[in-house]
Amino acid sequence: MGLLSKKDAALITDPLADNNPITIQVLGICSALAITAELKASIVMALSVMAVLAIGNVVISLMRNIIPSKIRIIVQLVVVAALVIIVDLVLKAFAYELSKTLSVFVGLIITNCIIMGRFEAFALANGPWKSFLDGIGNAAGYGLILIIVGFFRELLGSGTLLGLKVLGDPIEKTGLYAIGYENNGFMLLSPMALIVLGIIIWIQRSRNKSLIEEN
């Protein structure tokens, strides 16, 4: 990665695959199921979590030597809540319609296990630069899975990507609809997000046997 050392680069690349927070650590599953019916919502949620986790990791890292251990969880919650409010206000200012769709789920970033987990496991024990890279890497790994799930759910459920008709017009029967293709409405339901996520996990473990847990 050029300017980054091998260890610094690993902070970004490891969470994308073999240490992914969703498929390996099984964290942040709720939002992956809730907001992935549309690709655009998946991308916005991924960017929102990236902003909160990267900046929050840096803030906690800078404060790590002055935070009393007994109240560290409260401090972490205050930091993440403040950042989530800022993200919510930015969305309302620049993407109001999307902010209405995501409003509840953006608020729930506060409870995202990945964020509190990285604060506890990494930012409290490392410097700001490494904590920033760790936040970017883990949020990117989380966002990658959301985007993959959102891609297939919107494509197969609505025949669109980012709201654009890519499979044809289902009313005028053009494109794939002309040969009898029909949108799969089940893809828009939350259980299908779980199934798509399960397929991703199965493919990942099939390609890397070391990820398979032994009973």
mmCIF file with all atom_site columns, C-alpha atoms in Angstrom:
data_model
loop_
_atom_site.group_PDB
_atom_site.id
_atom_site.type_symbol
_atom_site.label_atom_id
_atom_site.label_alt_id
_atom_site.label_comp_id
_atom_site.label_asym_id
_atom_site.label_entity_id
_atom_site.label_seq_id
_atom_site.pdbx_PDB_ins_code
_atom_site.Cartn_x
_atom_site.Cartn_y
_atom_site.Cartn_z
_atom_site.occupancy
_atom_site.B_iso_or_equiv
_atom_site.pdbx_formal_charge
_atom_site.auth_seq_id
_atom_site.auth_comp_id
_atom_site.auth_asym_id
_atom_site.auth_atom_id
_atom_site.pdbx_PDB_model_num
ATOM 1   C CA . MET A 1 1   ? 0.000   0.000   0.000   1.00 0.00 ? 1   MET A CA 1
ATOM 2   C CA . GLY A 1 2   ? 2.915   2.437   -0.627  1.00 0.00 ? 2   GLY A CA 1
ATOM 3   C CA . LEU A 1 3   ? 3.014   4.819   2.328   1.00 0.00 ? 3   LEU A CA 1
ATOM 4   C CA . LEU A 1 4   ? 1.657   2.226   4.759   1.00 0.00 ? 4   LEU A CA 1
ATOM 5   C CA . SER A 1 5   ? 3.783   -0.399  6.494   1.00 0.00 ? 5   SER A CA 1
ATOM 6   C CA . LYS A 1 6   ? 2.797   -4.044  6.170   1.00 0.00 ? 6   LYS A CA 1
ATOM 7   C CA . LYS A 1 7   ? 1.175   -4.022  9.626   1.00 0.00 ? 7   LYS A CA 1
ATOM 8   C CA . ASP A 1 8   ? -0.691  -0.782  8.906   1.00 0.00 ? 8   ASP A CA 1
ATOM 9   C CA . ALA A 1 9   ? -1.936  -2.122  5.567   1.00 0.00 ? 9   ALA A CA 1
ATOM 10  C CA . ALA A 1 10  ? -3.168  -5.273  7.312   1.00 0.00 ? 10  ALA A CA 1
ATOM 11  C CA . LEU A 1 11  ? -5.381  -3.123  9.561   1.00 0.00 ? 11  LEU A CA 1
ATOM 12  C CA . ILE A 1 12  ? -7.323  -2.164  6.439   1.00 0.00 ? 12  ILE A CA 1
ATOM 13  C CA . THR A 1 13  ? -7.134  -5.359  4.368   1.00 0.00 ? 13  THR A CA 1
ATOM 14  C CA . ASP A 1 14  ? -7.710  -8.063  7.012   1.00 0.00 ? 14  ASP A CA 1
ATOM 15  C CA . PRO A 1 15  ? -11.289 -6.942  7.883   1.00 0.00 ? 15  PRO A CA 1
ATOM 16  C CA . LEU A 1 16  ? -12.197 -7.044  4.188   1.00 0.00 ? 16  LEU A CA 1
ATOM 17  C CA . ALA A 1 17  ? -11.872 -10.827 4.015   1.00 0.00 ? 17  ALA A CA 1
ATOM 18  C CA . ASP A 1 18  ? -10.497 -13.299 6.571   1.00 0.00 ? 18  ASP A CA 1
ATOM 19  C CA . ASN A 1 19  ? -11.296 -11.149 9.621   1.00 0.00 ? 19  ASN A CA 1
ATOM 20  C CA . ASN A 1 20  ? -14.501 -9.553  8.342   1.00 0.00 ? 20  ASN A CA 1
ATOM 21  C CA . PRO A 1 21  ? -16.608 -8.168  11.229  1.00 0.00 ? 21  PRO A CA 1
ATOM 22  C CA . ILE A 1 22  ? -19.875 -9.549  9.786   1.00 0.00 ? 22  ILE A CA 1
ATOM 23  C CA . THR A 1 23  ? -18.989 -12.875 8.168   1.00 0.00 ? 23  THR A CA 1
ATOM 24  C CA . ILE A 1 24  ? -16.237 -13.942 10.623  1.00 0.00 ? 24  ILE A CA 1
ATOM 25  C CA . GLN A 1 25  ? -16.932 -12.099 13.890  1.00 0.00 ? 25  GLN A CA 1
ATOM 26  C CA . VAL A 1 26  ? -20.739 -12.145 13.347  1.00 0.00 ? 26  VAL A CA 1
ATOM 27  C CA . LEU A 1 27  ? -21.152 -8.516  14.472  1.00 0.00 ? 27  LEU A CA 1
ATOM 28  C CA . GLY A 1 28  ? -23.451 -5.825  13.043  1.00 0.00 ? 28  GLY A CA 1
ATOM 29  C CA . ILE A 1 29  ? -25.862 -8.406  11.634  1.00 0.00 ? 29  ILE A CA 1
ATOM 30  C CA . CYS A 1 30  ? -29.050 -6.429  12.477  1.00 0.00 ? 30  CYS A CA 1
ATOM 31  C CA . SER A 1 31  ? -28.361 -3.494  10.159  1.00 0.00 ? 31  SER A CA 1
ATOM 32  C CA . ALA A 1 32  ? -27.194 -5.873  7.434   1.00 0.00 ? 32  ALA A CA 1
ATOM 33  C CA . LEU A 1 33  ? -30.682 -7.405  7.505   1.00 0.00 ? 33  LEU A CA 1
ATOM 34  C CA . ALA A 1 34  ? -32.647 -4.182  7.931   1.00 0.00 ? 34  ALA A CA 1
ATOM 35  C CA . ILE A 1 35  ? -31.421 -1.696  5.333   1.00 0.00 ? 35  ILE A CA 1
ATOM 36  C CA . THR A 1 36  ? -30.125 -3.774  2.426   1.00 0.00 ? 36  THR A CA 1
ATOM 37  C CA . ALA A 1 37  ? -33.304 -3.906  0.323   1.00 0.00 ? 37  ALA A CA 1
ATOM 38  C CA . GLU A 1 38  ? -31.875 -0.938  -1.628  1.00 0.00 ? 38  GLU A CA 1
ATOM 39  C CA . LEU A 1 39  ? -28.256 -0.583  -2.753  1.00 0.00 ? 39  LEU A CA 1
ATOM 40  C CA . LYS A 1 40  ? -28.250 3.185   -2.162  1.00 0.00 ? 40  LYS A CA 1
ATOM 41  C CA . ALA A 1 41  ? -29.284 2.757   1.467   1.00 0.00 ? 41  ALA A CA 1
ATOM 42  C CA . SER A 1 42  ? -26.553 0.125   1.909   1.00 0.00 ? 42  SER A CA 1
ATOM 43  C CA . ILE A 1 43  ? -23.895 2.489   0.561   1.00 0.00 ? 43  ILE A CA 1
ATOM 44  C CA . VAL A 1 44  ? -25.043 5.409   2.712   1.00 0.00 ? 44  VAL A CA 1
ATOM 45  C CA . MET A 1 45  ? -25.148 3.244   5.841   1.00 0.00 ? 45  MET A CA 1
ATOM 46  C CA . ALA A 1 46  ? -21.664 1.895   5.054   1.00 0.00 ? 46  ALA A CA 1
ATOM 47  C CA . LEU A 1 47  ? -20.264 5.430   4.679   1.00 0.00 ? 47  LEU A CA 1
ATOM 48  C CA . SER A 1 48  ? -22.048 6.578   7.852   1.00 0.00 ? 48  SER A CA 1
ATOM 49  C CA . VAL A 1 49  ? -20.567 3.737   9.910   1.00 0.00 ? 49  VAL A CA 1
ATOM 50  C CA . MET A 1 50  ? -17.145 4.401   8.389   1.00 0.00 ? 50  MET A CA 1
ATOM 51  C CA . ALA A 1 51  ? -17.269 8.062   9.460   1.00 0.00 ? 51  ALA A CA 1
ATOM 52  C CA . VAL A 1 52  ? -18.450 7.217   12.976  1.00 0.00 ? 52  VAL A CA 1
ATOM 53  C CA . LEU A 1 53  ? -16.003 4.339   13.521  1.00 0.00 ? 53  LEU A CA 1
ATOM 54  C CA . ALA A 1 54  ? -12.895 6.017   12.054  1.00 0.00 ? 54  ALA A CA 1
ATOM 55  C CA . ILE A 1 55  ? -13.393 9.346   13.851  1.00 0.00 ? 55  ILE A CA 1
ATOM 56  C CA . GLY A 1 56  ? -14.634 7.672   17.034  1.00 0.00 ? 56  GLY A CA 1
ATOM 57  C CA . ASN A 1 57  ? -11.587 5.378   17.135  1.00 0.00 ? 57  ASN A CA 1
ATOM 58  C CA . VAL A 1 58  ? -9.286  8.413   16.871  1.00 0.00 ? 58  VAL A CA 1
ATOM 59  C CA . VAL A 1 59  ? -11.153 10.304  19.624  1.00 0.00 ? 59  VAL A CA 1
ATOM 60  C CA . ILE A 1 60  ? -11.101 7.336   21.998  1.00 0.00 ? 60  ILE A CA 1
ATOM 61  C CA . SER A 1 61  ? -7.426  6.726   21.227  1.00 0.00 ? 61  SER A CA 1
ATOM 62  C CA . LEU A 1 62  ? -6.553  10.353  22.021  1.00 0.00 ? 62  LEU A CA 1
ATOM 63  C CA . MET A 1 63  ? -8.467  10.124  25.306  1.00 0.00 ? 63  MET A CA 1
ATOM 64  C CA . ARG A 1 64  ? -7.322  6.609   26.273  1.00 0.00 ? 64  ARG A CA 1
ATOM 65  C CA . ASN A 1 65  ? -4.848  7.745   28.944  1.00 0.00 ? 65  ASN A CA 1
ATOM 66  C CA . ILE A 1 66  ? -7.284  10.074  30.729  1.00 0.00 ? 66  ILE A CA 1
ATOM 67  C CA . ILE A 1 67  ? -10.474 7.989   30.681  1.00 0.00 ? 67  ILE A CA 1
ATOM 68  C CA . PRO A 1 68  ? -11.095 6.309   34.081  1.00 0.00 ? 68  PRO A CA 1
ATOM 69  C CA . SER A 1 69  ? -11.576 2.601   33.408  1.00 0.00 ? 69  SER A CA 1
ATOM 70  C CA . LYS A 1 70  ? -14.786 2.454   35.489  1.00 0.00 ? 70  LYS A CA 1
ATOM 71  C CA . ILE A 1 71  ? -16.609 4.931   33.217  1.00 0.00 ? 71  ILE A CA 1
ATOM 72  C CA . ARG A 1 72  ? -14.954 4.102   29.891  1.00 0.00 ? 72  ARG A CA 1
ATOM 73  C CA . ILE A 1 73  ? -18.142 2.548   28.451  1.00 0.00 ? 73  ILE A CA 1
ATOM 74  C CA . ILE A 1 74  ? -20.127 5.710   29.262  1.00 0.00 ? 74  ILE A CA 1
ATOM 75  C CA . VAL A 1 75  ? -17.463 7.859   27.617  1.00 0.00 ? 75  VAL A CA 1
ATOM 76  C CA . GLN A 1 76  ? -17.476 5.626   24.544  1.00 0.00 ? 76  GLN A CA 1
ATOM 77  C CA . LEU A 1 77  ? -21.271 5.862   24.303  1.00 0.00 ? 77  LEU A CA 1
ATOM 78  C CA . VAL A 1 78  ? -21.124 9.672   24.542  1.00 0.00 ? 78  VAL A CA 1
ATOM 79  C CA . VAL A 1 79  ? -18.533 9.809   21.750  1.00 0.00 ? 79  VAL A CA 1
ATOM 80  C CA . VAL A 1 80  ? -20.430 7.507   19.405  1.00 0.00 ? 80  VAL A CA 1
ATOM 81  C CA . ALA A 1 81  ? -23.782 9.197   20.159  1.00 0.00 ? 81  ALA A CA 1
ATOM 82  C CA . ALA A 1 82  ? -22.335 12.634  19.352  1.00 0.00 ? 82  ALA A CA 1
ATOM 83  C CA . LEU A 1 83  ? -20.879 11.373  16.079  1.00 0.00 ? 83  LEU A CA 1
ATOM 84  C CA . VAL A 1 84  ? -24.133 9.647   15.102  1.00 0.00 ? 84  VAL A CA 1
ATOM 85  C CA . ILE A 1 85  ? -26.067 12.881  15.696  1.00 0.00 ? 85  ILE A CA 1
ATOM 86  C CA . ILE A 1 86  ? -23.627 14.744  13.435  1.00 0.00 ? 86  ILE A CA 1
ATOM 87  C CA . VAL A 1 87  ? -23.996 12.099  10.702  1.00 0.00 ? 87  VAL A CA 1
ATOM 88  C CA . ASP A 1 88  ? -27.795 12.266  11.003  1.00 0.00 ? 88  ASP A CA 1
ATOM 89  C CA . LEU A 1 89  ? -27.758 16.071  10.672  1.00 0.00 ? 89  LEU A CA 1
ATOM 90  C CA . VAL A 1 90  ? -25.476 15.880  7.614   1.00 0.00 ? 90  VAL A CA 1
ATOM 91  C CA . LEU A 1 91  ? -27.830 13.379  5.957   1.00 0.00 ? 91  LEU A CA 1
ATOM 92  C CA . LYS A 1 92  ? -30.824 15.628  6.672   1.00 0.00 ? 92  LYS A CA 1
ATOM 93  C CA . ALA A 1 93  ? -28.979 18.576  5.160   1.00 0.00 ? 93  ALA A CA 1
ATOM 94  C CA . PHE A 1 94  ? -27.723 16.908  1.979   1.00 0.00 ? 94  PHE A CA 1
ATOM 95  C CA . ALA A 1 95  ? -29.904 13.800  1.432   1.00 0.00 ? 95  ALA A CA 1
ATOM 96  C CA . TYR A 1 96  ? -33.183 14.524  3.175   1.00 0.00 ? 96  TYR A CA 1
ATOM 97  C CA . GLU A 1 97  ? -35.339 11.863  1.471   1.00 0.00 ? 97  GLU A CA 1
ATOM 98  C CA . LEU A 1 98  ? -32.782 9.159   2.181   1.00 0.00 ? 98  LEU A CA 1
ATOM 99  C CA . SER A 1 99  ? -32.369 10.400  5.750   1.00 0.00 ? 99  SER A CA 1
ATOM 100 C CA . LYS A 1 100 ? -36.097 9.787   6.330   1.00 0.00 ? 100 LYS A CA 1
ATOM 101 C CA . THR A 1 101 ? -35.677 6.203   5.122   1.00 0.00 ? 101 THR A CA 1
ATOM 102 C CA . LEU A 1 102 ? -32.586 5.585   7.248   1.00 0.00 ? 102 LEU A CA 1
ATOM 103 C CA . SER A 1 103 ? -33.413 7.764   10.247  1.00 0.00 ? 103 SER A CA 1
ATOM 104 C CA . VAL A 1 104 ? -34.160 4.937   12.691  1.00 0.00 ? 104 VAL A CA 1
ATOM 105 C CA . PHE A 1 105 ? -31.263 2.826   11.496  1.00 0.00 ? 105 PHE A CA 1
ATOM 106 C CA . VAL A 1 106 ? -28.758 5.683   11.572  1.00 0.00 ? 106 VAL A CA 1
ATOM 107 C CA . GLY A 1 107 ? -29.711 6.192   15.207  1.00 0.00 ? 107 GLY A CA 1
ATOM 108 C CA . LEU A 1 108 ? -29.108 2.515   15.841  1.00 0.00 ? 108 LEU A CA 1
ATOM 109 C CA . ILE A 1 109 ? -25.459 2.916   14.782  1.00 0.00 ? 109 ILE A CA 1
ATOM 110 C CA . ILE A 1 110 ? -24.984 3.722   18.480  1.00 0.00 ? 110 ILE A CA 1
ATOM 111 C CA . THR A 1 111 ? -25.758 0.085   19.270  1.00 0.00 ? 111 THR A CA 1
ATOM 112 C CA . ASN A 1 112 ? -23.637 -1.373  16.469  1.00 0.00 ? 112 ASN A CA 1
ATOM 113 C CA . CYS A 1 113 ? -21.474 -4.033  18.118  1.00 0.00 ? 113 CYS A CA 1
ATOM 114 C CA . ILE A 1 114 ? -18.613 -3.395  15.697  1.00 0.00 ? 114 ILE A CA 1
ATOM 115 C CA . ILE A 1 115 ? -18.123 0.200   16.877  1.00 0.00 ? 115 ILE A CA 1
ATOM 116 C CA . MET A 1 116 ? -18.091 -0.484  20.611  1.00 0.00 ? 116 MET A CA 1
ATOM 117 C CA . GLY A 1 117 ? -16.003 -3.610  19.972  1.00 0.00 ? 117 GLY A CA 1
ATOM 118 C CA . ARG A 1 118 ? -13.280 -1.672  18.128  1.00 0.00 ? 118 ARG A CA 1
ATOM 119 C CA . PHE A 1 119 ? -13.265 1.058   20.787  1.00 0.00 ? 119 PHE A CA 1
ATOM 120 C CA . GLU A 1 120 ? -12.701 -1.565  23.479  1.00 0.00 ? 120 GLU A CA 1
ATOM 121 C CA . ALA A 1 121 ? -10.414 -3.948  21.608  1.00 0.00 ? 121 ALA A CA 1
ATOM 122 C CA . PHE A 1 122 ? -8.243  -1.520  19.674  1.00 0.00 ? 122 PHE A CA 1
ATOM 123 C CA . ALA A 1 123 ? -8.619  2.235   20.223  1.00 0.00 ? 123 ALA A CA 1
ATOM 124 C CA . LEU A 1 124 ? -8.070  1.991   23.995  1.00 0.00 ? 124 LEU A CA 1
ATOM 125 C CA . ALA A 1 125 ? -4.717  0.270   23.425  1.00 0.00 ? 125 ALA A CA 1
ATOM 126 C CA . ASN A 1 126 ? -3.299  1.952   20.315  1.00 0.00 ? 126 ASN A CA 1
ATOM 127 C CA . GLY A 1 127 ? -2.351  5.354   18.929  1.00 0.00 ? 127 GLY A CA 1
ATOM 128 C CA . PRO A 1 128 ? -4.590  7.609   16.807  1.00 0.00 ? 128 PRO A CA 1
ATOM 129 C CA . TRP A 1 129 ? -3.121  6.686   13.395  1.00 0.00 ? 129 TRP A CA 1
ATOM 130 C CA . LYS A 1 130 ? -3.417  2.926   13.863  1.00 0.00 ? 130 LYS A CA 1
ATOM 131 C CA . SER A 1 131 ? -6.880  3.424   15.389  1.00 0.00 ? 131 SER A CA 1
ATOM 132 C CA . PHE A 1 132 ? -7.947  5.457   12.368  1.00 0.00 ? 132 PHE A CA 1
ATOM 133 C CA . LEU A 1 133 ? -6.755  2.720   9.995   1.00 0.00 ? 133 LEU A CA 1
ATOM 134 C CA . ASP A 1 134 ? -8.473  0.071   12.124  1.00 0.00 ? 134 ASP A CA 1
ATOM 135 C CA . GLY A 1 135 ? -11.721 2.051   11.959  1.00 0.00 ? 135 GLY A CA 1
ATOM 136 C CA . ILE A 1 136 ? -11.489 2.470   8.188   1.00 0.00 ? 136 ILE A CA 1
ATOM 137 C CA . GLY A 1 137 ? -10.685 -1.221  7.684   1.00 0.00 ? 137 GLY A CA 1
ATOM 138 C CA . ASN A 1 138 ? -13.439 -2.633  9.867   1.00 0.00 ? 138 ASN A CA 1
ATOM 139 C CA . ALA A 1 139 ? -16.040 -0.195  8.517   1.00 0.00 ? 139 ALA A CA 1
ATOM 140 C CA . ALA A 1 140 ? -14.958 -1.067  4.962   1.00 0.00 ? 140 ALA A CA 1
ATOM 141 C CA . GLY A 1 141 ? -15.341 -4.778  5.718   1.00 0.00 ? 141 GLY A CA 1
ATOM 142 C CA . TYR A 1 142 ? -18.785 -4.132  7.189   1.00 0.00 ? 142 TYR A CA 1
ATOM 143 C CA . GLY A 1 143 ? -19.766 -1.892  4.261   1.00 0.00 ? 143 GLY A CA 1
ATOM 144 C CA . LEU A 1 144 ? -18.525 -4.380  1.673   1.00 0.00 ? 144 LEU A CA 1
ATOM 145 C CA . ILE A 1 145 ? -20.933 -7.041  2.939   1.00 0.00 ? 145 ILE A CA 1
ATOM 146 C CA . LEU A 1 146 ? -23.821 -4.544  3.111   1.00 0.00 ? 146 LEU A CA 1
ATOM 147 C CA . ILE A 1 147 ? -23.188 -3.474  -0.495  1.00 0.00 ? 147 ILE A CA 1
ATOM 148 C CA . ILE A 1 148 ? -22.977 -7.067  -1.771  1.00 0.00 ? 148 ILE A CA 1
ATOM 149 C CA . VAL A 1 149 ? -26.238 -7.991  -0.016  1.00 0.00 ? 149 VAL A CA 1
ATOM 150 C CA . GLY A 1 150 ? -27.910 -4.756  -1.161  1.00 0.00 ? 150 GLY A CA 1
ATOM 151 C CA . PHE A 1 151 ? -26.767 -5.334  -4.752  1.00 0.00 ? 151 PHE A CA 1
ATOM 152 C CA . PHE A 1 152 ? -28.393 -8.756  -5.058  1.00 0.00 ? 152 PHE A CA 1
ATOM 153 C CA . ARG A 1 153 ? -31.531 -7.856  -3.084  1.00 0.00 ? 153 ARG A CA 1
ATOM 154 C CA . GLU A 1 154 ? -32.334 -4.777  -5.176  1.00 0.00 ? 154 GLU A CA 1
ATOM 155 C CA . LEU A 1 155 ? -31.336 -6.401  -8.484  1.00 0.00 ? 155 LEU A CA 1
ATOM 156 C CA . LEU A 1 156 ? -33.355 -9.587  -8.008  1.00 0.00 ? 156 LEU A CA 1
ATOM 157 C CA . GLY A 1 157 ? -36.140 -8.026  -5.939  1.00 0.00 ? 157 GLY A CA 1
ATOM 158 C CA . SER A 1 158 ? -36.831 -4.853  -7.925  1.00 0.00 ? 158 SER A CA 1
ATOM 159 C CA . GLY A 1 159 ? -34.860 -5.293  -11.163 1.00 0.00 ? 159 GLY A CA 1
ATOM 160 C CA . THR A 1 160 ? -33.018 -2.037  -10.457 1.00 0.00 ? 160 THR A CA 1
ATOM 161 C CA . LEU A 1 161 ? -29.665 -0.810  -9.131  1.00 0.00 ? 161 LEU A CA 1
ATOM 162 C CA . LEU A 1 162 ? -29.487 2.559   -7.374  1.00 0.00 ? 162 LEU A CA 1
ATOM 163 C CA . GLY A 1 163 ? -33.060 3.049   -8.595  1.00 0.00 ? 163 GLY A CA 1
ATOM 164 C CA . LEU A 1 164 ? -32.149 2.582   -12.284 1.00 0.00 ? 164 LEU A CA 1
ATOM 165 C CA . LYS A 1 165 ? -33.955 -0.100  -14.299 1.00 0.00 ? 165 LYS A CA 1
ATOM 166 C CA . VAL A 1 166 ? -31.209 -2.519  -15.401 1.00 0.00 ? 166 VAL A CA 1
ATOM 167 C CA . LEU A 1 167 ? -33.252 -5.610  -16.262 1.00 0.00 ? 167 LEU A CA 1
ATOM 168 C CA . GLY A 1 168 ? -35.851 -3.786  -18.371 1.00 0.00 ? 168 GLY A CA 1
ATOM 169 C CA . ASP A 1 169 ? -39.317 -2.357  -17.739 1.00 0.00 ? 169 ASP A CA 1
ATOM 170 C CA . PRO A 1 170 ? -41.646 -4.804  -15.945 1.00 0.00 ? 170 PRO A CA 1
ATOM 171 C CA . ILE A 1 171 ? -44.769 -2.881  -17.091 1.00 0.00 ? 171 ILE A CA 1
ATOM 172 C CA . GLU A 1 172 ? -43.879 -2.431  -20.764 1.00 0.00 ? 172 GLU A CA 1
ATOM 173 C CA . LYS A 1 173 ? -42.258 -5.903  -20.767 1.00 0.00 ? 173 LYS A CA 1
ATOM 174 C CA . THR A 1 174 ? -38.870 -4.949  -22.133 1.00 0.00 ? 174 THR A CA 1
ATOM 175 C CA . GLY A 1 175 ? -35.448 -6.502  -21.471 1.00 0.00 ? 175 GLY A CA 1
ATOM 176 C CA . LEU A 1 176 ? -35.535 -9.718  -19.437 1.00 0.00 ? 176 LEU A CA 1
ATOM 177 C CA . TYR A 1 177 ? -39.233 -9.126  -18.687 1.00 0.00 ? 177 TYR A CA 1
ATOM 178 C CA . ALA A 1 178 ? -39.943 -9.653  -22.406 1.00 0.00 ? 178 ALA A CA 1
ATOM 179 C CA . ILE A 1 179 ? -38.895 -13.314 -22.077 1.00 0.00 ? 179 ILE A CA 1
ATOM 180 C CA . GLY A 1 180 ? -40.957 -13.926 -18.954 1.00 0.00 ? 180 GLY A CA 1
ATOM 181 C CA . TYR A 1 181 ? -38.647 -12.832 -16.122 1.00 0.00 ? 181 TYR A CA 1
ATOM 182 C CA . GLU A 1 182 ? -40.431 -11.669 -12.950 1.00 0.00 ? 182 GLU A CA 1
ATOM 183 C CA . ASN A 1 183 ? -39.003 -9.816  -9.947  1.00 0.00 ? 183 ASN A CA 1
ATOM 184 C CA . ASN A 1 184 ? -38.574 -11.976 -6.844  1.00 0.00 ? 184 ASN A CA 1
ATOM 185 C CA . GLY A 1 185 ? -40.512 -10.122 -4.144  1.00 0.00 ? 185 GLY A CA 1
ATOM 186 C CA . PHE A 1 186 ? -39.061 -12.369 -1.445  1.00 0.00 ? 186 PHE A CA 1
ATOM 187 C CA . MET A 1 187 ? -35.676 -10.670 -1.967  1.00 0.00 ? 187 MET A CA 1
ATOM 188 C CA . LEU A 1 188 ? -37.127 -7.488  -0.461  1.00 0.00 ? 188 LEU A CA 1
ATOM 189 C CA . LEU A 1 189 ? -37.990 -9.256  2.813   1.00 0.00 ? 189 LEU A CA 1
ATOM 190 C CA . SER A 1 190 ? -35.488 -9.284  5.697   1.00 0.00 ? 190 SER A CA 1
ATOM 191 C CA . PRO A 1 191 ? -35.213 -13.112 5.865   1.00 0.00 ? 191 PRO A CA 1
ATOM 192 C CA . MET A 1 192 ? -33.776 -13.104 2.341   1.00 0.00 ? 192 MET A CA 1
ATOM 193 C CA . ALA A 1 193 ? -30.999 -10.792 3.565   1.00 0.00 ? 193 ALA A CA 1
ATOM 194 C CA . LEU A 1 194 ? -30.108 -13.490 6.075   1.00 0.00 ? 194 LEU A CA 1
ATOM 195 C CA . ILE A 1 195 ? -30.086 -16.123 3.321   1.00 0.00 ? 195 ILE A CA 1
ATOM 196 C CA . VAL A 1 196 ? -27.886 -13.982 1.033   1.00 0.00 ? 196 VAL A CA 1
ATOM 197 C CA . LEU A 1 197 ? -25.547 -13.351 3.952   1.00 0.00 ? 197 LEU A CA 1
ATOM 198 C CA . GLY A 1 198 ? -25.447 -17.095 4.667   1.00 0.00 ? 198 GLY A CA 1
ATOM 199 C CA . ILE A 1 199 ? -24.507 -17.784 1.028   1.00 0.00 ? 199 ILE A CA 1
ATOM 200 C CA . ILE A 1 200 ? -21.650 -15.245 1.278   1.00 0.00 ? 200 ILE A CA 1
ATOM 201 C CA . ILE A 1 201 ? -20.389 -16.933 4.456   1.00 0.00 ? 201 ILE A CA 1
ATOM 202 C CA . TRP A 1 202 ? -20.638 -20.370 2.810   1.00 0.00 ? 202 TRP A CA 1
ATOM 203 C CA . ILE A 1 203 ? -18.673 -19.207 -0.252  1.00 0.00 ? 203 ILE A CA 1
ATOM 204 C CA . GLN A 1 204 ? -16.029 -17.548 1.926   1.00 0.00 ? 204 GLN A CA 1
ATOM 205 C CA . ARG A 1 205 ? -15.486 -20.690 4.009   1.00 0.00 ? 205 ARG A CA 1
ATOM 206 C CA . SER A 1 206 ? -15.509 -22.898 0.930   1.00 0.00 ? 206 SER A CA 1
ATOM 207 C CA . ARG A 1 207 ? -12.618 -20.865 -0.500  1.00 0.00 ? 207 ARG A CA 1
ATOM 208 C CA . ASN A 1 208 ? -10.694 -20.760 2.799   1.00 0.00 ? 208 ASN A CA 1
ATOM 209 C CA . LYS A 1 209 ? -11.021 -23.978 4.841   1.00 0.00 ? 209 LYS A CA 1
ATOM 210 C CA . SER A 1 210 ? -9.079  -22.459 7.776   1.00 0.00 ? 210 SER A CA 1
ATOM 211 C CA . LEU A 1 211 ? -12.169 -20.336 8.542   1.00 0.00 ? 211 LEU A CA 1
ATOM 212 C CA . ILE A 1 212 ? -14.294 -23.409 9.275   1.00 0.00 ? 212 ILE A CA 1
ATOM 213 C CA . GLU A 1 213 ? -14.746 -23.873 13.020  1.00 0.00 ? 213 GLU A CA 1
ATOM 214 C CA . GLU A 1 214 ? -14.080 -27.336 14.441  1.00 0.00 ? 214 GLU A CA 1
ATOM 215 C CA . ASN A 1 215 ? -16.744 -28.859 16.718  1.00 0.00 ? 215 ASN A CA 1
#
